[in-house]
PDB file of C-alpha atoms in Angstrom:
ATOM      1  CA  MET A   1      42.816 116.542  53.631  1.00 60.00           C
ATOM      2  CA  ARG A   2      46.064 118.568  53.585  1.00 70.00           C
ATOM      3  CA  HIS A   3      46.488 122.018  55.078  1.00 75.00           C
ATOM      4  CA  PHE A   4      48.577 124.548  53.201  1.00 84.00           C
ATOM      5  CA  ILE A   5      49.890 127.342  55.419  1.00 82.00           C
ATOM      6  CA  LEU A   6      51.302 130.470  53.796  1.00 87.00           C
ATOM      7  CA  ARG A   7      52.771 133.296  55.854  1.00 83.00           C
ATOM      8  CA  VAL A   8      53.723 136.679  54.384  1.00 88.00           C
ATOM      9  CA  GLU A   9      57.320 137.419  55.407  1.00 83.00           C
ATOM     10  CA  ARG A  10      57.991 140.468  53.229  1.00 85.00           C
ATOM     11  CA  ALA A  11      55.746 142.848  51.284  1.00 88.00           C
ATOM     12  CA  PRO A  12      55.798 146.513  50.159  1.00 88.00           C
ATOM     13  CA  SER A  13      54.782 148.763  53.045  1.00 81.00           C
ATOM     14  CA  SER A  14      52.523 150.797  50.771  1.00 79.00           C
ATOM     15  CA  GLY A  15      50.616 147.785  49.435  1.00 80.00           C
ATOM     16  CA  GLU A  16      47.527 145.837  50.450  1.00 86.00           C
ATOM     17  CA  VAL A  17      49.403 142.701  51.563  1.00 88.00           C
ATOM     18  CA  ASP A  18      50.362 142.722  55.245  1.00 84.00           C
ATOM     19  CA  VAL A  19      53.581 141.228  56.619  1.00 82.00           C
ATOM     20  CA  GLY A  20      52.731 138.507  59.136  1.00 78.00           C
ATOM     21  CA  GLU A  21      49.405 137.664  57.493  1.00 81.00           C
ATOM     22  CA  VAL A  22      48.749 133.912  57.470  1.00 79.00           C
ATOM     23  CA  PHE A  23      46.633 132.075  54.892  1.00 85.00           C
ATOM     24  CA  GLU A  24      45.502 128.576  55.819  1.00 79.00           C
ATOM     25  CA  VAL A  25      43.734 126.517  53.175  1.00 82.00           C
ATOM     26  CA  ALA A  26      42.448 122.947  53.607  1.00 77.00           C
ATOM     27  CA  SER A  27      42.827 121.570  50.110  1.00 83.00           C
ATOM     28  CA  GLU A  28      44.837 119.203  47.923  1.00 86.00           C
ATOM     29  CA  GLU A  29      45.378 122.042  45.423  1.00 90.00           C
ATOM     30  CA  LEU A  30      45.318 125.825  45.611  1.00 92.00           C
ATOM     31  CA  VAL A  31      45.951 128.836  43.389  1.00 94.00           C
ATOM     32  CA  VAL A  32      47.974 131.830  44.572  1.00 96.00           C
ATOM     33  CA  GLY A  33      47.647 135.103  42.690  1.00 94.00           C
ATOM     34  CA  ARG A  34      46.149 138.566  42.407  1.00 93.00           C
ATOM     35  CA  ALA A  35      42.779 137.449  41.003  1.00 92.00           C
ATOM     36  CA  THR A  36      39.724 137.588  43.245  1.00 90.00           C
ATOM     37  CA  HIS A  37      39.020 133.877  42.608  1.00 89.00           C
ATOM     38  CA  ALA A  38      42.475 132.755  43.844  1.00 91.00           C
ATOM     39  CA  HIS A  39      42.454 130.623  46.998  1.00 91.00           C
ATOM     40  CA  VAL A  40      45.199 132.882  48.361  1.00 92.00           C
ATOM     41  CA  ARG A  41      44.791 136.400  46.988  1.00 92.00           C
ATOM     42  CA  LEU A  42      47.836 138.701  47.014  1.00 94.00           C
ATOM     43  CA  ASN A  43      46.586 142.035  45.726  1.00 92.00           C
ATOM     44  CA  ASP A  44      49.912 143.452  44.609  1.00 92.00           C
ATOM     45  CA  PRO A  45      50.769 144.651  41.075  1.00 92.00           C
ATOM     46  CA  SER A  46      53.961 142.555  41.029  1.00 93.00           C
ATOM     47  CA  VAL A  47      51.877 139.364  41.394  1.00 94.00           C
ATOM     48  CA  SER A  48      50.157 137.789  38.373  1.00 94.00           C
ATOM     49  CA  SER A  49      46.439 137.043  38.419  1.00 94.00           C
ATOM     50  CA  HIS A  50      47.109 133.287  38.458  1.00 95.00           C
ATOM     51  CA  HIS A  51      50.730 133.204  39.583  1.00 96.00           C
ATOM     52  CA  VAL A  52      51.323 129.679  40.923  1.00 96.00           C
ATOM     53  CA  THR A  53      49.410 126.494  41.692  1.00 96.00           C
ATOM     54  CA  LEU A  54      50.332 124.223  44.604  1.00 94.00           C
ATOM     55  CA  ARG A  55      49.353 120.543  44.547  1.00 92.00           C
ATOM     56  CA  ALA A  56      49.928 118.126  47.437  1.00 87.00           C
ATOM     57  CA  ARG A  57      51.973 115.123  46.316  1.00 84.00           C
ATOM     58  CA  ASP A  58      54.289 112.465  47.802  1.00 76.00           C
ATOM     59  CA  GLY A  59      54.579 113.971  51.292  1.00 72.00           C
ATOM     60  CA  GLY A  60      55.298 117.418  49.895  1.00 83.00           C
ATOM     61  CA  PHE A  61      53.829 119.512  47.118  1.00 89.00           C
ATOM     62  CA  VAL A  62      54.370 120.379  43.477  1.00 93.00           C
ATOM     63  CA  LEU A  63      54.517 124.062  42.590  1.00 94.00           C
ATOM     64  CA  HIS A  64      53.576 125.053  39.027  1.00 96.00           C
ATOM     65  CA  ASN A  65      54.560 128.529  37.841  1.00 96.00           C
ATOM     66  CA  SER A  66      51.851 130.016  35.603  1.00 95.00           C
ATOM     67  CA  SER A  67      53.184 133.574  35.610  1.00 93.00           C
ATOM     68  CA  GLU A  68      54.511 134.903  32.328  1.00 87.00           C
ATOM     69  CA  ARG A  69      55.613 138.355  33.447  1.00 79.00           C
ATOM     70  CA  GLY A  70      56.048 138.213  37.230  1.00 72.00           C
ATOM     71  CA  SER A  71      59.177 136.779  38.847  1.00 89.00           C
ATOM     72  CA  THR A  72      58.848 133.476  40.723  1.00 93.00           C
ATOM     73  CA  TRP A  73      61.535 132.123  43.035  1.00 91.00           C
ATOM     74  CA  VAL A  74      61.521 128.963  45.176  1.00 91.00           C
ATOM     75  CA  ASP A  75      64.272 128.690  47.793  1.00 84.00           C
ATOM     76  CA  LYS A  76      66.413 131.229  45.861  1.00 80.00           C
ATOM     77  CA  ARG A  77      65.892 129.414  42.554  1.00 87.00           C
ATOM     78  CA  ALA A  78      64.175 131.265  39.706  1.00 91.00           C
ATOM     79  CA  LEU A  79      61.410 129.388  37.883  1.00 93.00           C
ATOM     80  CA  ALA A  80      60.607 129.812  34.218  1.00 93.00           C
ATOM     81  CA  HIS A  81      57.046 130.147  32.929  1.00 94.00           C
ATOM     82  CA  ASP A  82      55.207 126.797  33.033  1.00 94.00           C
ATOM     83  CA  GLU A  83      58.000 125.185  35.107  1.00 95.00           C
ATOM     84  CA  GLU A  84      57.197 122.812  37.961  1.00 94.00           C
ATOM     85  CA  VAL A  85      59.238 121.940  41.038  1.00 93.00           C
ATOM     86  CA  HIS A  86      58.652 119.422  43.835  1.00 91.00           C
ATOM     87  CA  VAL A  87      59.012 120.773  47.376  1.00 86.00           C
ATOM     88  CA  GLU A  88      59.533 118.771  50.579  1.00 78.00           C
ATOM     89  CA  GLU A  89      56.914 120.114  53.011  1.00 72.00           C
ATOM     90  CA  VAL A  90      58.224 123.673  53.369  1.00 78.00           C
ATOM     91  CA  ALA A  91      59.690 126.379  51.128  1.00 84.00           C
ATOM     92  CA  TRP A  92      60.402 130.073  50.746  1.00 87.00           C
ATOM     93  CA  LEU A  93      58.387 131.371  47.801  1.00 91.00           C
ATOM     94  CA  GLN A  94      58.835 134.811  46.249  1.00 91.00           C
ATOM     95  CA  LEU A  95      56.124 136.060  43.906  1.00 94.00           C
ATOM     96  CA  GLY A  96      57.107 139.454  42.548  1.00 92.00           C
ATOM     97  CA  ASN A  97      57.674 141.658  45.596  1.00 91.00           C
ATOM     98  CA  ILE A  98      55.961 139.271  48.030  1.00 92.00           C
ATOM     99  CA  LEU A  99      57.967 136.725  50.053  1.00 90.00           C
ATOM    100  CA  LEU A 100      56.011 133.804  51.506  1.00 90.00           C
ATOM    101  CA  HIS A 101      56.895 130.942  53.817  1.00 86.00           C
ATOM    102  CA  VAL A 102      54.890 127.937  52.637  1.00 87.00           C
ATOM    103  CA  SER A 103      54.347 124.700  54.550  1.00 81.00           C
ATOM    104  CA  LEU A 104      52.129 121.668  54.127  1.00 76.00           C
ATOM    105  CA  ALA A 105      50.603 120.075  57.209  1.00 66.00           C
ATOM    106  CA  ALA A 106      50.157 116.418  56.372  1.00 49.00           C
ATOM    107  CA  HIS A 107      50.090 114.890  59.867  1.00 44.00           C
ATOM    108  CA  THR A 108      46.899 113.888  61.632  1.00 40.00           C
ATOM    109  CA  THR A 109      48.033 113.220  65.184  1.00 39.00           C
ATOM    110  CA  PRO A 110      48.397 116.058  67.718  1.00 39.00           C
ATOM    111  CA  VAL A 111      51.819 116.168  69.364  1.00 40.00           C
ATOM    112  CA  ALA A 112      52.884 117.945  72.545  1.00 42.00           C
ATOM    113  CA  ILE A 113      56.525 118.649  73.411  1.00 41.00           C
ATOM    114  CA  ALA A 114      57.926 120.693  76.291  1.00 46.00           C
ATOM    115  CA  TYR A 115      61.316 122.240  77.052  1.00 45.00           C
ATOM    116  CA  SER A 116      62.596 123.928  80.217  1.00 45.00           C
ATOM    117  CA  LEU A 117      64.767 127.037  80.008  1.00 44.00           C
ATOM    118  CA  PRO A 118      66.786 128.905  82.655  1.00 43.00           C
ATOM    119  CA  PRO A 119      64.614 131.034  84.964  1.00 43.00           C
ATOM    120  CA  SER A 120      66.791 134.052  84.230  1.00 42.00           C
ATOM    121  CA  LEU A 121      65.579 134.036  80.626  1.00 41.00           C
ATOM    122  CA  GLY A 122      62.040 134.976  81.503  1.00 37.00           C
ATOM    123  CA  HIS A 123      59.954 137.162  83.739  1.00 36.00           C
ATOM    124  CA  VAL A 124      57.045 134.810  84.384  1.00 34.00           C
ATOM    125  CA  SER A 125      56.761 132.445  87.315  1.00 33.00           C
ATOM    126  CA  GLU A 126      57.380 129.324  85.207  1.00 39.00           C
ATOM    127  CA  SER A 127      60.026 129.748  82.501  1.00 41.00           C
ATOM    128  CA  ARG A 128      59.279 127.177  79.814  1.00 45.00           C
ATOM    129  CA  ILE A 129      59.098 126.701  76.089  1.00 47.00           C
ATOM    130  CA  GLU A 130      56.018 124.666  75.303  1.00 46.00           C
ATOM    131  CA  VAL A 131      55.376 123.395  71.802  1.00 43.00           C
ATOM    132  CA  PHE A 132      51.904 122.256  70.791  1.00 42.00           C
ATOM    133  CA  LEU A 133      51.503 120.797  67.319  1.00 38.00           C
ATOM    134  CA  ASP A 134      47.939 120.149  66.189  1.00 38.00           C
ATOM    135  CA  VAL A 135      47.697 120.142  62.433  1.00 33.00           C
ATOM    136  CA  LYS A 136      44.714 117.821  62.506  1.00 33.00           C
ATOM    137  CA  ALA A 137      42.649 120.840  63.458  1.00 33.00           C
ATOM    138  CA  GLY A 138      44.318 122.901  60.765  1.00 37.00           C
ATOM    139  CA  LEU A 139      46.479 124.875  63.159  1.00 41.00           C
ATOM    140  CA  HIS A 140      50.112 125.624  62.343  1.00 44.00           C
ATOM    141  CA  PRO A 141      52.612 124.656  65.039  1.00 45.00           C
ATOM    142  CA  SER A 142      53.039 127.113  67.884  1.00 53.00           C
ATOM    143  CA  VAL A 143      55.663 127.681  70.546  1.00 60.00           C
ATOM    144  CA  HIS A 144      54.808 129.097  73.952  1.00 61.00           C
ATOM    145  CA  LEU A 145      57.957 130.956  74.943  1.00 61.00           C
ATOM    146  CA  MET A 146      57.950 131.989  78.609  1.00 57.00           C
ATOM    147  CA  GLY A 147      54.191 131.575  78.608  1.00 58.00           C
ATOM    148  CA  HIS A 148      53.688 133.638  75.443  1.00 61.00           C
ATOM    149  CA  GLU A 149      52.729 132.127  72.108  1.00 64.00           C
ATOM    150  CA  GLN A 150      55.141 132.256  69.156  1.00 65.00           C
ATOM    151  CA  SER A 151      54.478 130.793  65.719  1.00 61.00           C
ATOM    152  CA  LEU A 152      56.671 128.056  64.254  1.00 66.00           C
ATOM    153  CA  PHE A 153      56.362 125.946  61.150  1.00 66.00           C
ATOM    154  CA  PRO A 154      56.876 122.130  61.207  1.00 66.00           C
ATOM    155  CA  MET A 155      60.439 122.131  59.896  1.00 71.00           C
ATOM    156  CA  ALA A 156      61.582 124.854  62.310  1.00 75.00           C
ATOM    157  CA  LEU A 157      59.852 123.007  65.152  1.00 74.00           C
ATOM    158  CA  ARG A 158      61.828 119.844  64.399  1.00 76.00           C
ATOM    159  CA  LEU A 159      65.031 121.867  64.250  1.00 82.00           C
ATOM    160  CA  LEU A 160      64.356 123.456  67.654  1.00 82.00           C
ATOM    161  CA  TRP A 161      63.551 120.037  69.111  1.00 77.00           C
ATOM    162  CA  ARG A 162      66.850 118.607  67.836  1.00 82.00           C
ATOM    163  CA  LEU A 163      68.901 121.529  69.174  1.00 86.00           C
ATOM    164  CA  CYS A 164      67.237 121.223  72.573  1.00 79.00           C
ATOM    165  CA  GLN A 165      68.030 117.504  72.744  1.00 79.00           C
ATOM    166  CA  ASP A 166      71.748 118.392  72.878  1.00 84.00           C
ATOM    167  CA  ALA A 167      71.551 121.867  74.369  1.00 83.00           C
ATOM    168  CA  GLY A 168      74.980 123.333  75.002  1.00 86.00           C
ATOM    169  CA  GLU A 169      76.597 120.899  72.561  1.00 90.00           C
ATOM    170  CA  VAL A 170      77.319 121.126  68.854  1.00 94.00           C
ATOM    171  CA  VAL A 171      74.737 119.319  66.731  1.00 93.00           C
ATOM    172  CA  THR A 172      76.302 118.405  63.402  1.00 93.00           C
ATOM    173  CA  HIS A 173      75.026 119.660  60.074  1.00 91.00           C
ATOM    174  CA  ASP A 174      74.117 116.097  59.074  1.00 89.00           C
ATOM    175  CA  ASP A 175      72.075 115.510  62.245  1.00 90.00           C
ATOM    176  CA  LEU A 176      70.218 118.779  61.757  1.00 89.00           C
ATOM    177  CA  LYS A 177      69.551 118.003  58.096  1.00 85.00           C
ATOM    178  CA  ASP A 178      68.144 114.618  59.127  1.00 82.00           C
ATOM    179  CA  ALA A 179      65.902 116.359  61.656  1.00 78.00           C
ATOM    180  CA  LEU A 180      64.621 118.738  58.992  1.00 73.00           C
ATOM    181  CA  SER A 181      63.943 116.137  56.329  1.00 65.00           C
ATOM    182  CA  PRO A 182      64.938 112.576  57.319  1.00 55.00           C
ATOM    183  CA  THR A 183      63.843 110.967  54.033  1.00 47.00           C
ATOM    184  CA  SER A 184      65.209 113.573  51.640  1.00 48.00           C
ATOM    185  CA  THR A 185      68.435 115.259  50.591  1.00 49.00           C
ATOM    186  CA  THR A 186      66.791 118.698  50.528  1.00 46.00           C
ATOM    187  CA  GLY A 187      66.981 119.301  54.275  1.00 47.00           C
ATOM    188  CA  GLY A 188      70.371 120.962  53.935  1.00 49.00           C
ATOM    189  CA  MET A 189      68.971 123.598  51.603  1.00 52.00           C
ATOM    190  CA  ASN A 190      66.569 124.737  54.317  1.00 68.00           C
ATOM    191  CA  LEU A 191      68.936 124.567  57.302  1.00 80.00           C
ATOM    192  CA  PRO A 192      70.310 128.160  57.241  1.00 81.00           C
ATOM    193  CA  GLN A 193      66.829 129.541  56.538  1.00 77.00           C
ATOM    194  CA  ASN A 194      65.301 127.732  59.498  1.00 82.00           C
ATOM    195  CA  ILE A 195      68.157 128.742  61.818  1.00 87.00           C
ATOM    196  CA  THR A 196      67.427 132.356  60.844  1.00 84.00           C
ATOM    197  CA  TYR A 197      63.731 131.694  61.390  1.00 82.00           C
ATOM    198  CA  LEU A 198      64.394 130.492  64.961  1.00 85.00           C
ATOM    199  CA  ARG A 199      66.611 133.487  65.719  1.00 86.00           C
ATOM    200  CA  ASN A 200      63.856 135.764  64.438  1.00 83.00           C
ATOM    201  CA  MET A 201      61.421 134.111  66.849  1.00 80.00           C
ATOM    202  CA  PHE A 202      63.661 135.014  69.784  1.00 82.00           C
ATOM    203  CA  GLU A 203      64.170 138.530  68.395  1.00 84.00           C
ATOM    204  CA  GLU A 204      60.422 139.113  68.192  1.00 80.00           C
ATOM    205  CA  ALA A 205      60.121 137.968  71.802  1.00 77.00           C
ATOM    206  CA  LEU A 206      62.780 140.530  72.781  1.00 82.00           C
ATOM    207  CA  ASP A 207      61.034 143.269  70.770  1.00 82.00           C
ATOM    208  CA  ILE A 208      57.771 142.912  72.660  1.00 79.00           C
ATOM    209  CA  GLY A 209      59.296 142.222  76.070  1.00 75.00           C
ATOM    210  CA  GLU A 210      58.528 138.511  76.358  1.00 68.00           C
ATOM    211  CA  LEU A 211      62.250 138.023  76.853  1.00 72.00           C
ATOM    212  CA  ILE A 212      64.413 140.451  78.809  1.00 79.00           C
ATOM    213  CA  GLU A 213      67.559 141.321  76.872  1.00 84.00           C
ATOM    214  CA  ASP A 214      69.729 141.989  79.928  1.00 83.00           C
ATOM    215  CA  ASP A 215      68.743 138.625  81.414  1.00 78.00           C
ATOM    216  CA  LEU A 216      69.597 136.910  78.142  1.00 81.00           C
ATOM    217  CA  ARG A 217      72.996 138.633  78.084  1.00 84.00           C
ATOM    218  CA  ASP A 218      73.663 137.546  81.677  1.00 81.00           C
ATOM    219  CA  GLU A 219      72.733 133.960  80.891  1.00 77.00           C
ATOM    220  CA  LEU A 220      74.932 133.747  77.794  1.00 84.00           C
ATOM    221  CA  SER A 221      77.810 135.543  79.489  1.00 83.00           C
ATOM    222  CA  GLY A 222      77.749 133.047  82.356  1.00 80.00           C
ATOM    223  CA  ARG A 223      77.277 130.081  80.058  1.00 78.00           C
ATOM    224  CA  LEU A 224      80.155 131.040  77.756  1.00 81.00           C
ATOM    225  CA  SER A 225      82.366 132.802  80.326  1.00 75.00           C
ATOM    226  CA  ASP A 226      82.718 135.612  77.794  1.00 74.00           C
ATOM    227  CA  ALA A 227      82.600 139.224  78.979  1.00 74.00           C
ATOM    228  CA  ARG A 228      82.136 140.406  75.387  1.00 81.00           C
ATOM    229  CA  VAL A 229      78.510 139.269  75.466  1.00 86.00           C
ATOM    230  CA  ALA A 230      77.608 142.361  77.506  1.00 83.00           C
ATOM    231  CA  ASP A 231      78.578 144.662  74.610  1.00 86.00           C
ATOM    232  CA  MET A 232      77.230 142.608  71.723  1.00 88.00           C
ATOM    233  CA  SER A 233      74.659 144.006  69.341  1.00 89.00           C
ATOM    234  CA  ARG A 234      71.282 142.280  69.455  1.00 89.00           C
ATOM    235  CA  ARG A 235      72.031 140.560  66.156  1.00 87.00           C
ATOM    236  CA  ALA A 236      75.302 139.184  67.522  1.00 89.00           C
ATOM    237  CA  LEU A 237      73.514 138.145  70.718  1.00 89.00           C
ATOM    238  CA  LEU A 238      70.971 136.070  68.813  1.00 90.00           C
ATOM    239  CA  ARG A 239      73.698 134.528  66.663  1.00 90.00           C
ATOM    240  CA  THR A 240      75.427 133.557  69.909  1.00 91.00           C
ATOM    241  CA  LEU A 241      72.246 132.055  71.350  1.00 89.00           C
ATOM    242  CA  ILE A 242      71.993 129.760  68.307  1.00 91.00           C
ATOM    243  CA  GLN A 243      75.661 129.644  67.387  1.00 91.00           C
ATOM    244  CA  SER A 244      77.216 128.455  64.153  1.00 91.00           C
ATOM    245  CA  VAL A 245      80.337 126.366  64.736  1.00 91.00           C
ATOM    246  CA  ARG A 246      82.304 126.566  61.508  1.00 85.00           C
ATOM    247  CA  GLY A 247      82.610 123.286  59.661  1.00 85.00           C
ATOM    248  CA  ARG A 248      80.686 121.349  62.312  1.00 91.00           C
ATOM    249  CA  GLY A 249      77.124 122.495  62.957  1.00 92.00           C
ATOM    250  CA  TYR A 250      75.116 124.652  65.388  1.00 94.00           C
ATOM    251  CA  ARG A 251      74.888 124.918  69.161  1.00 92.00           C
ATOM    252  CA  LEU A 252      72.001 126.181  71.294  1.00 88.00           C
ATOM    253  CA  ASN A 253      73.854 127.919  74.115  1.00 86.00           C
ATOM    254  CA  ILE A 254      71.645 126.870  76.980  1.00 78.00           C
ATOM    255  CA  SER A 255      72.959 124.749  79.838  1.00 71.00           C
ATOM    256  CA  PRO A 256      71.874 121.099  79.388  1.00 69.00           C
ATOM    257  CA  ASP A 257      70.736 120.800  83.009  1.00 62.00           C
ATOM    258  CA  ARG A 258      68.198 123.511  82.248  1.00 59.00           C
ATOM    259  CA  VAL A 259      66.588 121.640  79.350  1.00 59.00           C
ATOM    260  CA  ASN A 260      63.978 118.896  79.549  1.00 52.00           C
ATOM    261  CA  THR A 261      63.109 117.271  76.236  1.00 52.00           C
ATOM    262  CA  SER A 262      60.605 114.767  77.560  1.00 48.00           C
ATOM    263  CA  ALA A 263      57.184 114.920  75.906  1.00 42.00           C
ATOM    264  CA  GLU A 264      54.194 115.908  77.988  1.00 42.00           C
TER     265      GLU A 264
END
């Protein structure tokens, strides 16, 4: 049995759909729409009663657009009425005014991975990122950042794992695409989205105090020997933490001697 996981990433503030809400459905097929009988109900006037159908197939899923009046976008591509598209495991899906992150958990074996981070990045006694993946039980992947749980989807988890393997070094676009989707050519389409997703995870941790911003600035300033880090905006700080190296790839700016990628 497959597990579809849909997370609301954007929705009108005045509506009945809450940002951050997660729908988890154990099924080979599900309907998303405004109707009360939909497996995933999005009660928003911009969403059709029976907007889309998702069917698990070939390691990913097929999305069928049933909406005649509402807009439907998959990974920034508009779908016509009655059009179908095959998706590799994860996608960004916009139905009217609602933006969803959709993933399909097809694995059955729990996996545990652990990373170490510099002590200065946290304010708990043991500064670690711990990743526990257990989709057999229907749970979406989670990251424990400095002892506090953060949510991550399978593709973003693989991306974080690959960046941590070569922390402090540039990981090429091709290597990251392979990590995202080793058997498909669609991994590159999702790379910028998942980099943004990881940066947002760190930003949320800063927002609620699970990471201390001054400590993060000190760490990056020392790592990069760049005094400008102290005056960076938060957005620039996070872009420096997971840094784009033009024409080459991305670098996680954490000292390699601080990172342990052995599984626990």
